[in-house]
Coordinates of C-alpha atoms in Angstrom, one line a residue:
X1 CA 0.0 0.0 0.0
X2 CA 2.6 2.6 1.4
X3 CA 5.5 2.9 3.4
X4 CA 3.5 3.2 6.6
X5 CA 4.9 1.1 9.3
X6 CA 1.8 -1.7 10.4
X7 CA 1.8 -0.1 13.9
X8 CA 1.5 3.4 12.2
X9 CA -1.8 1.6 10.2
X10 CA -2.6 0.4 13.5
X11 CA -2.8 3.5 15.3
X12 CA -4.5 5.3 12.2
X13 CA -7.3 2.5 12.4
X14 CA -7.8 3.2 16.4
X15 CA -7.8 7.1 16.0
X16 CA -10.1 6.9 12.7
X17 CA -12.8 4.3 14.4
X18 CA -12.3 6.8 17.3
X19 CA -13.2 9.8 14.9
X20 CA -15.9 8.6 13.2
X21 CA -17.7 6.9 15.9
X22 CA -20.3 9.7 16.6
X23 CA -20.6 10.2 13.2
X24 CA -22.0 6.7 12.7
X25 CA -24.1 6.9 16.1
X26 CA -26.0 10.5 15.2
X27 CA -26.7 9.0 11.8
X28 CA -28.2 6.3 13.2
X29 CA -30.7 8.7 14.2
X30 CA -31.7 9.9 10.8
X31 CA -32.2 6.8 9.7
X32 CA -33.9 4.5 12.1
X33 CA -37.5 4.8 12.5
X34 CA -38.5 5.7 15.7
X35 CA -38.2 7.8 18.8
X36 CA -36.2 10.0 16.7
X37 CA -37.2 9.3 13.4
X38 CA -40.8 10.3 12.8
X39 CA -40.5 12.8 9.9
X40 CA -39.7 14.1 6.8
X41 CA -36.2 15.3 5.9
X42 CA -35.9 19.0 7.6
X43 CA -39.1 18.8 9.0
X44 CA -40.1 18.1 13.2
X45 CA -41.4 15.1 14.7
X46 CA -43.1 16.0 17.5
X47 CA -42.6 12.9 20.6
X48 CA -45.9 13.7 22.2
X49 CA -45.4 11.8 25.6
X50 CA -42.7 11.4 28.1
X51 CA -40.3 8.9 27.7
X52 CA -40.7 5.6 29.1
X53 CA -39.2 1.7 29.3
X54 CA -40.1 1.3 25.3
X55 CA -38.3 4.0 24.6
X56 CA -35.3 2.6 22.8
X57 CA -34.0 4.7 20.1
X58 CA -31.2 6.8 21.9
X59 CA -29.6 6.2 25.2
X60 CA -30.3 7.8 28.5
X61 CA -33.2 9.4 27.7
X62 CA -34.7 12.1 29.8
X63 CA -39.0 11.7 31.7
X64 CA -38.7 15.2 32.2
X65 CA -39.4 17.2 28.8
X66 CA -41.2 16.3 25.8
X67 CA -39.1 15.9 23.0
X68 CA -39.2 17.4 18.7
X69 CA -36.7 16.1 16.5
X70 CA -35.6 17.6 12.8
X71 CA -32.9 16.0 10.7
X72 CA -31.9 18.6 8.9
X73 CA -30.6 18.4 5.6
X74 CA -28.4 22.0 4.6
X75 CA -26.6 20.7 1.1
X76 CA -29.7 22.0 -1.1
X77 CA -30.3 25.8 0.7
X78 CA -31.3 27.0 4.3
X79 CA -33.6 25.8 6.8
X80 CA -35.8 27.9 8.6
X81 CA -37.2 26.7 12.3
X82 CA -39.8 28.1 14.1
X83 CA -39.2 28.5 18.1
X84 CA -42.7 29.6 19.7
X85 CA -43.0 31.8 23.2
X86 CA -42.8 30.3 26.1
X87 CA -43.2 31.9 28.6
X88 CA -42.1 30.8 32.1
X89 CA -41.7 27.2 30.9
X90 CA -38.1 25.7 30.0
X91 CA -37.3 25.2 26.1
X92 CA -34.4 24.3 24.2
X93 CA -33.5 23.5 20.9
X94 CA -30.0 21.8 20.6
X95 CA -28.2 22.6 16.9
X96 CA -25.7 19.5 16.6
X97 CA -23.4 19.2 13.8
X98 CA -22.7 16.0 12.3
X99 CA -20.2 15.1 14.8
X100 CA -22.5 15.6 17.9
X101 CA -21.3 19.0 18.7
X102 CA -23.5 21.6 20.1
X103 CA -22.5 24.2 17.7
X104 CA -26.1 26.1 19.0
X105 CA -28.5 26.0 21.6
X106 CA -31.2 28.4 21.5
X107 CA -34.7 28.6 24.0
X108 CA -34.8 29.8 27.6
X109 CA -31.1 31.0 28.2
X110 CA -30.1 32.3 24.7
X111 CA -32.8 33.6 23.2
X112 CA -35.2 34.1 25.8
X113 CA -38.9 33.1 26.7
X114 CA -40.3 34.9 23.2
X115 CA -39.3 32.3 20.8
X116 CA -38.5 33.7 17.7
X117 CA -37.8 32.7 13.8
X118 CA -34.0 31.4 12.7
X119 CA -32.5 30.5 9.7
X120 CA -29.9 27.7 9.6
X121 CA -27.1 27.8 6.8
X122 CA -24.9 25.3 6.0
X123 CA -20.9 25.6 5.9
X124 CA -21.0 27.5 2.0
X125 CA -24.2 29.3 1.7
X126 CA -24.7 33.0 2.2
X127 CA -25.7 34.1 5.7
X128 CA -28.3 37.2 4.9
X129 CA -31.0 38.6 7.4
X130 CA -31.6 38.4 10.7
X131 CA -31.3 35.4 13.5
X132 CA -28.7 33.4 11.2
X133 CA -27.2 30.2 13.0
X134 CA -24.5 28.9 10.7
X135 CA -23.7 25.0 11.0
X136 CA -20.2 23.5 10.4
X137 CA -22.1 20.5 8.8
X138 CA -24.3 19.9 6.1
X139 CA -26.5 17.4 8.5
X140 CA -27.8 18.9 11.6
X141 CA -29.6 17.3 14.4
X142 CA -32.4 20.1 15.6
X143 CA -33.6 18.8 19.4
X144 CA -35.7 20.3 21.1
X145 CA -36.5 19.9 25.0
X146 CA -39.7 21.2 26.2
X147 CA -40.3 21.2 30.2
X148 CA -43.5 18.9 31.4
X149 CA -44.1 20.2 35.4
X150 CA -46.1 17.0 35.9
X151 CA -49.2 15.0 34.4
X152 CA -51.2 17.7 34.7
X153 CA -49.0 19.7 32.5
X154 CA -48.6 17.4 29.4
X155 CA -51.5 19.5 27.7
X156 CA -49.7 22.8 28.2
X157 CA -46.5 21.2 27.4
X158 CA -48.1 19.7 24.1
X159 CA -49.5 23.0 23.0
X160 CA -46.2 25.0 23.3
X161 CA -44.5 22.0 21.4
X162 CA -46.7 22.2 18.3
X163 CA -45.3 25.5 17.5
X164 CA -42.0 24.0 17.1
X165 CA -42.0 24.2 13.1
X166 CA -39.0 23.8 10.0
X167 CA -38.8 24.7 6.2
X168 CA -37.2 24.0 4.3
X169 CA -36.2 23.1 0.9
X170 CA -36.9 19.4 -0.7
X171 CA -34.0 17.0 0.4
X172 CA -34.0 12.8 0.2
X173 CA -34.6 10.5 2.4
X174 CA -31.9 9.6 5.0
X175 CA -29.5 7.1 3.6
X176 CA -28.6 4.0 5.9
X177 CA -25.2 4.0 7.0
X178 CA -22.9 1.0 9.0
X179 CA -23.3 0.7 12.4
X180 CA -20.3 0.8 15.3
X181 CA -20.9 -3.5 14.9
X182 CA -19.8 -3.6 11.3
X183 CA -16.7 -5.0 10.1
X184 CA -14.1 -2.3 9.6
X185 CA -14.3 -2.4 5.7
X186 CA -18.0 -1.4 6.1
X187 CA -17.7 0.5 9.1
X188 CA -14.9 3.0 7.2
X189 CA -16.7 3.1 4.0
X190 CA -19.2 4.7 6.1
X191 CA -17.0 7.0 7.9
X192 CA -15.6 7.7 4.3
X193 CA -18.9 8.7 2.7
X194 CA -20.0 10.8 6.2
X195 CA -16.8 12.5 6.3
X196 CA -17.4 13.7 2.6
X197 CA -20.5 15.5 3.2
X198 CA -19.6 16.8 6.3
X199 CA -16.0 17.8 6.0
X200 CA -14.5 18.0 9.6
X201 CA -13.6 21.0 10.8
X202 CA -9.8 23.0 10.0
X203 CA -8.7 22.3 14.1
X204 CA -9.1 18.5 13.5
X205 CA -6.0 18.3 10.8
X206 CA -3.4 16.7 13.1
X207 CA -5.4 14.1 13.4
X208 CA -6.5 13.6 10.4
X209 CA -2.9 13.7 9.1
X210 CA -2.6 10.9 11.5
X211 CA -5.3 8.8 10.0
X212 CA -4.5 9.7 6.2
X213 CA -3.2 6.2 5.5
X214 CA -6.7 4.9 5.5
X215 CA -7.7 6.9 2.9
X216 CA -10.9 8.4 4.2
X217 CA -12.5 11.5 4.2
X218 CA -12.5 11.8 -0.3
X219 CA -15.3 9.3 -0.8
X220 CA -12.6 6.9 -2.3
X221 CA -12.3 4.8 0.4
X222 CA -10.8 1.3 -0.7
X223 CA -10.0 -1.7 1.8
X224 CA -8.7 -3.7 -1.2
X225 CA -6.1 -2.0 -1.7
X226 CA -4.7 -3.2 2.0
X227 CA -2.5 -5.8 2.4
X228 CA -3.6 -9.3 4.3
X229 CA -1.2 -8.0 7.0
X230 CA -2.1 -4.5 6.5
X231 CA -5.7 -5.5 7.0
X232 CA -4.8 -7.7 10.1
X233 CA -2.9 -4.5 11.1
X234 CA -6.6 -2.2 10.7
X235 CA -8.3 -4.8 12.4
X236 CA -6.5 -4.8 15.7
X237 CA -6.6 -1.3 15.2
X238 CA -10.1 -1.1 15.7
X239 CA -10.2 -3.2 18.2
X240 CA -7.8 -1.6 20.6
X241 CA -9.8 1.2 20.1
X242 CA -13.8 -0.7 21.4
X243 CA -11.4 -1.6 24.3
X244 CA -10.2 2.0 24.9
X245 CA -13.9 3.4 25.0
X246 CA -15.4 0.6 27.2
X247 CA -12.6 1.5 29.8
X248 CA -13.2 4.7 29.8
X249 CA -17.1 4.5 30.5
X250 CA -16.1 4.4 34.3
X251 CA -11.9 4.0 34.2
X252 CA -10.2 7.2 34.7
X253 CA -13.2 9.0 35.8
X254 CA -13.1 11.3 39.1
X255 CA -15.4 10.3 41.7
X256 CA -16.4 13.5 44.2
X257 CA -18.5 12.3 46.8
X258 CA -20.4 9.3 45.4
X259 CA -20.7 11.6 41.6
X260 CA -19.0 12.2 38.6
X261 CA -19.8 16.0 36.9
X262 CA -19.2 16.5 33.1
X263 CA -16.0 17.8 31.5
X264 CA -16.3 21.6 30.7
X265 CA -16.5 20.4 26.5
X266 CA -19.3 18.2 27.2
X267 CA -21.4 18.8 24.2
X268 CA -19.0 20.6 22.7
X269 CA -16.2 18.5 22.2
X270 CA -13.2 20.1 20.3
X271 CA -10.0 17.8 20.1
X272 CA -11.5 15.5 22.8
X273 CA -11.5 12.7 20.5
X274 CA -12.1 9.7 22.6
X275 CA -14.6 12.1 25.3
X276 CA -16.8 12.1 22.2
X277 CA -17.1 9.0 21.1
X278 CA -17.6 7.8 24.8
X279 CA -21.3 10.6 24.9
X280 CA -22.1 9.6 21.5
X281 CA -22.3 5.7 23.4
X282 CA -23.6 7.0 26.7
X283 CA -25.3 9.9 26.6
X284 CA -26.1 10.7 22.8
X285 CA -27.1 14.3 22.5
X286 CA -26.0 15.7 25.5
X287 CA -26.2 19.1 26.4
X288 CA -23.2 21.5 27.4
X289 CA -22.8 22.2 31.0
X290 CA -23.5 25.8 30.8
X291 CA -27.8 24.4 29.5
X292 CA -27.5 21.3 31.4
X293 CA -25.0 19.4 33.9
X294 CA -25.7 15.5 34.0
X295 CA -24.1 13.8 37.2
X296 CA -23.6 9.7 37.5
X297 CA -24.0 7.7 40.3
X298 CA -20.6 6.0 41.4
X299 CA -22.7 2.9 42.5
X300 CA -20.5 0.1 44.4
X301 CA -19.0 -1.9 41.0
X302 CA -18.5 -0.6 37.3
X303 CA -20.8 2.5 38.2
X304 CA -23.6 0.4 39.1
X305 CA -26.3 0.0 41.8
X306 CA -27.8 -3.3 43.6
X307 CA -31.4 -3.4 43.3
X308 CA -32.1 -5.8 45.7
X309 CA -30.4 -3.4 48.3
X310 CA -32.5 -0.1 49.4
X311 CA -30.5 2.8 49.0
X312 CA -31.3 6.8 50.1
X313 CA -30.1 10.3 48.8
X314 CA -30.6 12.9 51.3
X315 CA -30.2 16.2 50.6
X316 CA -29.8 19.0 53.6
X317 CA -32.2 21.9 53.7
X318 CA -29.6 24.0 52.6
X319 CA -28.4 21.8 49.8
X320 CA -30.6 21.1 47.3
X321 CA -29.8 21.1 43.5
X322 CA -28.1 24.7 42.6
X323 CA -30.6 25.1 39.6
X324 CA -32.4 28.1 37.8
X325 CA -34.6 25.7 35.9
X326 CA -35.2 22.1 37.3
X327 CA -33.4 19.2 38.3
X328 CA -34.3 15.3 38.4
X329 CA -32.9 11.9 39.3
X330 CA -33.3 9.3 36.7
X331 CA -32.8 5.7 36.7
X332 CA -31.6 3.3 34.1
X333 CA -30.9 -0.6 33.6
X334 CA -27.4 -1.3 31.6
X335 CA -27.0 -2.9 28.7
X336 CA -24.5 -5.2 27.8
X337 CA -22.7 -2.5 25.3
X338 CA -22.7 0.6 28.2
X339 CA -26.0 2.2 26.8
X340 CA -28.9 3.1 29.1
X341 CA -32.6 3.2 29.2
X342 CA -35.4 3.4 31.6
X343 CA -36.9 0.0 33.4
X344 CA -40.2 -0.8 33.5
X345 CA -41.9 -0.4 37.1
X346 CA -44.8 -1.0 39.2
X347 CA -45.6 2.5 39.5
X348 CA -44.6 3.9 36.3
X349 CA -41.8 6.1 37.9
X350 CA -38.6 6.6 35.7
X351 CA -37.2 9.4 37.2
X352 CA -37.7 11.8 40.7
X353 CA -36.9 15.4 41.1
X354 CA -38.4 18.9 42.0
X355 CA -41.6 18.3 40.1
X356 CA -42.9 15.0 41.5
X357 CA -46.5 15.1 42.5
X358 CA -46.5 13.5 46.0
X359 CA -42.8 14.7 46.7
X360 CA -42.6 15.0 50.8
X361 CA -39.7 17.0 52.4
X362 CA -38.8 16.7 56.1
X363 CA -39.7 18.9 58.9
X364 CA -36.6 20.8 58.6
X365 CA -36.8 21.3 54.6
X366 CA -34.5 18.3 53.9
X367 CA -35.1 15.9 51.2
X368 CA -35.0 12.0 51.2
X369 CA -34.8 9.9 48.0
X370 CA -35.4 6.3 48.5
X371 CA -34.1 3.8 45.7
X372 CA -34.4 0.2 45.3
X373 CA -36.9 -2.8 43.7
X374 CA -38.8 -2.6 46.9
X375 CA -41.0 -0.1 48.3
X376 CA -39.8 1.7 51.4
X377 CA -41.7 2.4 54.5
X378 CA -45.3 3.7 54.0
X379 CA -44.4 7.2 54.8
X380 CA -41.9 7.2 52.5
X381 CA -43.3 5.8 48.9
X382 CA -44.0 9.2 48.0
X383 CA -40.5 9.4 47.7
X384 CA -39.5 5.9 46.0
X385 CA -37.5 5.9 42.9
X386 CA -38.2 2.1 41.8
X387 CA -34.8 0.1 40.9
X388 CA -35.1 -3.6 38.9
X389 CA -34.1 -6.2 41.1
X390 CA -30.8 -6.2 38.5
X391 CA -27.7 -3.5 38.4
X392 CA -28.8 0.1 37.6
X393 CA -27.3 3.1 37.3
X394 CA -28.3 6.7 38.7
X395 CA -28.1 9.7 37.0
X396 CA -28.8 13.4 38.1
X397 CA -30.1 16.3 35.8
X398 CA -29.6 19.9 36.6
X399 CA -30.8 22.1 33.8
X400 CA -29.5 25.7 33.8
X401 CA -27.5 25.1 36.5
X402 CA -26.0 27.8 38.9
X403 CA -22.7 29.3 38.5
X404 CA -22.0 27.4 41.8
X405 CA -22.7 24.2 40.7
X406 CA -20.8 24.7 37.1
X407 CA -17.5 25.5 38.5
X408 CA -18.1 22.7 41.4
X409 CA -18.2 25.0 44.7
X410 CA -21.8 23.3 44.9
X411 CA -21.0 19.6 45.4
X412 CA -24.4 16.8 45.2
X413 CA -24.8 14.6 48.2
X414 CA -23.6 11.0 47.9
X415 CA -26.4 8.1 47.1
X416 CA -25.5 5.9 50.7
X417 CA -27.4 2.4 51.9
X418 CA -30.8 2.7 53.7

């Protein structure tokens, strides 16, 4: 092939699978019916009910806001999207580029409680007029998250979603692309064909110097032109790097008090190669810490709770969640390949937090959570958070958190036995 060494091919292969990891994952999401899926090339679905145990599509999914999802498709012209007012209720619509990155969020914090119209233009087209968003990427993932205050609510919540509008010009149907399970010919060829219609940005050159000897990136991608031991050399190149992101899903991580906090380019990654490809496996479509700051359970092995055991999260009076939106404690069941999603329960409880109907606090203004397959004391069931009598894990939403809690002077309590 070339005079690359086969470690050099080796390495190329584990950075490149690295690379184009959340490239495959978010365009799994234009083309998969479901969840995420539900309409027409740049044009919303609207989810119309929380999220539940069926909901499959993407991992750790939120019970808190109702959901609209756009793939947007810039290559033939501008999109425009509709944000409608309102008012004292939380709304956000996450802009992600191709490669996961948050590249806009607009709603409550940015652009206020009004709403308002915005056009989205892709890397080459003109930016005229007023409210332009310009995208790196030809694809764009449009998100929105609208706040649900409880059952009672899902009516409100439903009428402020159905303004959440897109148009656009005529684009095709999402093409089906290899998933992170293909065979590295497939899985590159992929890559190859993603990277050409959304060419990474100028900061990512080193690496992609580094992975040139694959050939990706010019639609043109060939793996017969590889050697038997070139190939062999790709192959355990890819694998070294499935076993670099399963160990860092909990290895490495910094525990403080019971809880791991985001890294500040959550969301929006930069050169934090291997960071994004871990969220676009665990938390797909997360939201930078200055919107949103998610916090996971330590747990007692791999990050993971008993749920035969009864567990409790007590928070003082004078140390609950540092939020100026909402916060809520969700719970998940693992799956064998580190993704997460909600477990089916007696009660129909997937998550806990500031806006539970039947939420109790203490005499003194504290705060008891109670986790675990089986109901607490009487008192107390108010307050459960039902666990499967399996492993779980915990994790802890905080959306538009405090300056306090961003740069960590505001530290959760830890998650101890009953």
């Amino acid at each position: 092939m070339t005079d690359v060494s086969l470690e050099d091919l080796k390495l190329a292969a584990q950075d490149a699978w690295i690379f184009g990891l959340p490239l495959i994952e978010i365009a799994s999401t234009r083309s998969e019916r479901g969840q995420f899926s539900q309409a027409e090339v740049n044009s919303f679905g609207h989810m119309r009910d929380l999220a539940d145990h069926r909901s499959r599509a993407v991992t750790t999914p939120n019970n808190d806001t109702l959901y609209s999802s756009a793939q947007l498709d810039l290559s033939a012209g501008p999109v425009t999207i509709h944000l409608p007012a309102a008012g004292d209720r939380y709304i956000s619509l996450a802009l992600m580029d191709a490669y996961t990155n948050n590249f806009a969020v607009l709603g409550t914090r940015t652009t206020g409680p009004e709403g308002g119209v915005f056009r989205i233009v892709g890397p080459s087209d003109a930016a005229e007029g007023d409210n332009v968003v310009r995208s790196p990427t030809n694809h764009v993932w449009a998100l929105a998250r609208i706040l649900v205050a409880g059952a009672s609510d899902l009516d409100g919540a439903r009428a402020v979603q159905a303004g959440v509008s897109a148009q656009g010009p005529a684009a095709p149907p999402s093409k089906t692309f290899a998933n992170r399970h293909a065979p590295w010919q497939d899985y590159f060829a992929a890559v190859d064909e993603l990277m050409t219609l959304n060419r990474p940005a100028a900061t990512d050159l080193a690496l992609l110097r580094r992975i040139a000897p694959l050939g990706l990136g010019a639609g043109k991608f060939d793996p017969a032109r590889f050697t038997t031991e070139e190939a062999g050399a790709i192959e355990a190149g890819v694998a070294d790097a499935k076993v670099l992101i399963r160990s860092r899903r909990v290895g490495g991580v910094q525990w403080i008090d019971g809880w791991s906090y985001p890294r500040a380019e959550l969301g929006d990654f930069g050169q934090s190669y291997a960071y994004r490809a871990l969220i676009a496996l665990a938390g797909l479509a997360a939201l930078p810490p200055v919107e949103a700051m998610y916090m996971r359970g330590q747990g007692e092995a791999r990050a993971l709770y008993d749920g035969s055991r009864q567990w409790r999260l007590h928070f003082p009076a004078d140390r609950l969640p540092a939020v100026d939106s909402f916060w809520s404690l969700s719970l998940y069941e693992a799956t064998d390949d580190g993704q997460f999603f909600f477990a089916d329960n007696p009660i129909n409880r997937y998550a806990i937090g500031d806006r539970t109907e039947g939420l109790t606090y203490n005499e003194d203004g504290s705060l008891d959570i109670w986790i675990g397959h089986e109901p607490p004391a009487e008192e107390h069931v108010g307050n459960w958070l039902p666990a499967p009598d399996a492993r779980f894990a915990l994790f802890m939403r905080a959306y538009l958190p405090k300056i306090e809690m961003q740069v960590g002077i505001y530290r959760l309590p830890p998650v101890v036995p009953a």
